[in-house]
């Protein structure tokens, strides 16, 4: 049997279609079930510090960025929402990486996924998990602190040299790692 170009193209197309059908047969869609919840219950407490750390860096690096209290608050709250969504995405990807056989598929644009409804359930489960809510509550308190520090940074005379506010602002300006220390210092003085 002679293999013509047309016959070769037909064979390749059939094989490729069969491969695509194997991928699209629903095997890459997994349920958000008790197994997924249990795995995420284990993952969230281990990784929630990344949410906290990334938000703190954002807060510390943006103190005094905007001209008004309202725009500061809006900036910090909007970016906290973004950080929470990023955290949720990381948990979902890590779940598939660790708990689904094969993890991410060899094709970078094809990977196991929750169905649309299950994705929403997974997203809400992670976002409203007690550990996530605890960290978000702490970060919301720190937003108020960042706004107060922004006011001092915008108006240096409001924080006279040698005052606790000035020392706190200097601590924050030393780097994001000092933001939590500054927050705790001010909290201990109140």
XYZ file of C-alpha atoms in Angstrom:
190
model
C 0.000 0.000 0.000
C 1.362 3.330 -1.081
C 1.087 6.142 1.513
C 0.129 9.367 -0.215
C 0.351 12.835 1.282
C -3.436 13.024 1.429
C -3.661 9.636 3.196
C -0.914 10.678 5.665
C -2.755 13.926 6.434
C -5.978 11.943 6.980
C -4.234 9.526 9.385
C -2.672 12.398 11.340
C -6.037 14.176 11.542
C -7.769 11.017 12.821
C -5.087 10.434 15.454
C -5.173 14.071 16.532
C -8.992 14.043 16.746
C -8.819 10.875 18.846
C -6.270 12.507 21.155
C -8.417 15.624 21.534
C -11.492 13.490 22.262
C -9.568 11.699 25.004
C -8.686 15.044 26.570
C -12.219 16.446 26.216
C -14.043 13.393 27.522
C -14.571 15.006 30.921
C -11.647 13.329 32.644
C -10.066 16.709 33.201
C -13.136 17.985 35.068
C -13.133 16.983 38.718
C -15.853 17.531 41.309
C -15.532 19.930 44.202
C -16.468 17.386 46.831
C -15.600 16.399 50.406
C -12.213 15.107 49.231
C -11.373 18.513 47.752
C -12.630 20.322 50.873
C -10.519 18.122 53.133
C -7.413 18.706 51.012
C -8.021 22.456 50.997
C -8.614 22.438 54.761
C -5.064 21.123 55.055
C -3.576 23.511 52.491
C -5.152 26.817 53.527
C -3.605 27.087 57.026
C -0.194 26.233 55.601
C -0.381 28.866 52.877
C -2.434 31.674 54.405
C 0.770 33.404 55.504
C 1.509 34.134 51.824
C -1.725 36.143 51.644
C -0.761 38.033 54.796
C 2.810 38.712 53.645
C 1.865 39.893 50.149
C -0.813 42.245 51.508
C 1.572 43.681 54.122
C 4.167 44.405 51.439
C 1.510 46.147 49.377
C 0.326 48.229 52.341
C 3.830 49.227 53.417
C 4.942 50.148 49.914
C 1.890 52.323 49.250
C 1.603 54.395 52.409
C 1.037 58.004 51.392
C 0.446 57.171 47.761
C -2.900 58.938 47.353
C -4.075 62.407 48.261
C -7.243 61.642 50.223
C -8.378 59.317 52.980
C -11.169 57.869 50.835
C -8.895 57.098 47.884
C -6.340 55.511 50.243
C -9.047 53.290 51.703
C -10.393 52.378 48.265
C -6.906 51.568 46.999
C -6.072 49.350 49.967
C -9.446 47.565 49.990
C -9.442 46.953 46.237
C -5.931 45.552 46.387
C -6.796 43.361 49.360
C -9.594 41.843 47.247
C -7.078 41.198 44.471
C -4.683 39.548 46.934
C -7.485 37.305 48.238
C -8.404 36.272 44.683
C -4.754 35.507 43.923
C -4.583 33.413 47.102
C -7.710 31.486 46.084
C -6.210 30.834 42.649
C -2.971 29.563 44.160
C -4.831 27.162 46.449
C -6.878 25.788 43.536
C -3.808 25.322 41.330
C -1.870 23.751 44.189
C -4.796 21.401 44.832
C -4.661 20.141 41.262
C -0.893 19.965 41.355
C -0.820 17.852 44.536
C -4.018 15.828 44.558
C -5.003 15.139 40.955
C -3.050 12.271 39.343
C -0.515 13.795 36.998
C -1.027 17.300 38.373
C -0.838 19.805 35.577
C -1.152 18.132 32.211
C 1.782 18.063 29.812
C -0.063 20.548 27.625
C 0.299 23.896 29.379
C -3.091 25.184 28.238
C -4.933 22.027 29.330
C -5.149 21.093 32.989
C -7.689 19.484 35.287
C -10.371 21.928 36.302
C -13.533 22.258 38.335
C -16.718 22.715 36.365
C -18.139 26.264 36.390
C -20.421 25.672 39.367
C -17.815 23.693 41.263
C -15.255 26.429 40.637
C -17.556 28.972 42.285
C -18.052 26.604 45.231
C -14.295 26.104 45.570
C -13.637 29.839 45.315
C -16.193 30.664 48.009
C -15.008 27.792 50.214
C -11.449 29.135 50.202
C -12.384 32.821 50.453
C -14.724 32.249 53.399
C -12.661 29.568 55.115
C -12.160 30.474 58.806
C -8.380 30.834 58.374
C -8.749 33.100 55.343
C -11.389 35.188 57.118
C -9.152 35.515 60.194
C -6.241 36.841 58.139
C -8.473 39.172 56.113
C -9.885 40.604 59.373
C -6.324 41.306 60.586
C -5.461 42.916 57.273
C -8.547 45.137 57.407
C -7.362 46.453 60.786
C -4.009 47.142 59.208
C -5.681 49.099 56.403
C -6.880 51.629 58.985
C -3.336 51.805 60.361
C -1.892 52.300 56.854
C -4.352 55.140 56.242
C -3.307 56.866 59.485
C 0.350 56.484 58.546
C -0.449 57.853 55.073
C -1.812 61.011 56.669
C 1.432 61.486 58.602
C 3.543 60.822 55.529
C 1.573 63.350 53.462
C 1.741 65.945 56.224
C 5.070 65.506 58.037
C 4.319 68.336 60.456
C 1.447 66.228 61.839
C 4.098 63.814 63.115
C 6.659 66.036 64.868
C 10.261 64.904 65.139
C 10.678 62.499 68.067
C 6.961 61.733 68.311
C 5.725 58.133 68.410
C 3.964 58.682 65.068
C 7.266 59.801 63.498
C 9.136 56.816 64.977
C 6.426 54.479 63.700
C 6.580 56.009 60.223
C 10.379 55.690 60.237
C 10.017 52.031 61.180
C 7.626 51.444 58.265
C 9.914 53.261 55.845
C 12.699 50.863 56.845
C 10.870 48.237 54.788
C 7.726 46.120 54.546
C 9.050 43.664 57.131
C 8.756 46.389 59.764
C 5.114 47.201 59.003
C 3.808 44.571 61.434
C 6.190 45.765 64.148
C 4.999 49.336 63.651
C 1.373 48.203 63.780
C 1.973 46.276 67.012
C 3.843 49.213 68.519
C 0.976 51.606 67.848
C -1.499 49.017 69.110
C 0.362 48.670 72.370
C 0.249 52.419 72.895
C -3.505 52.749 72.433
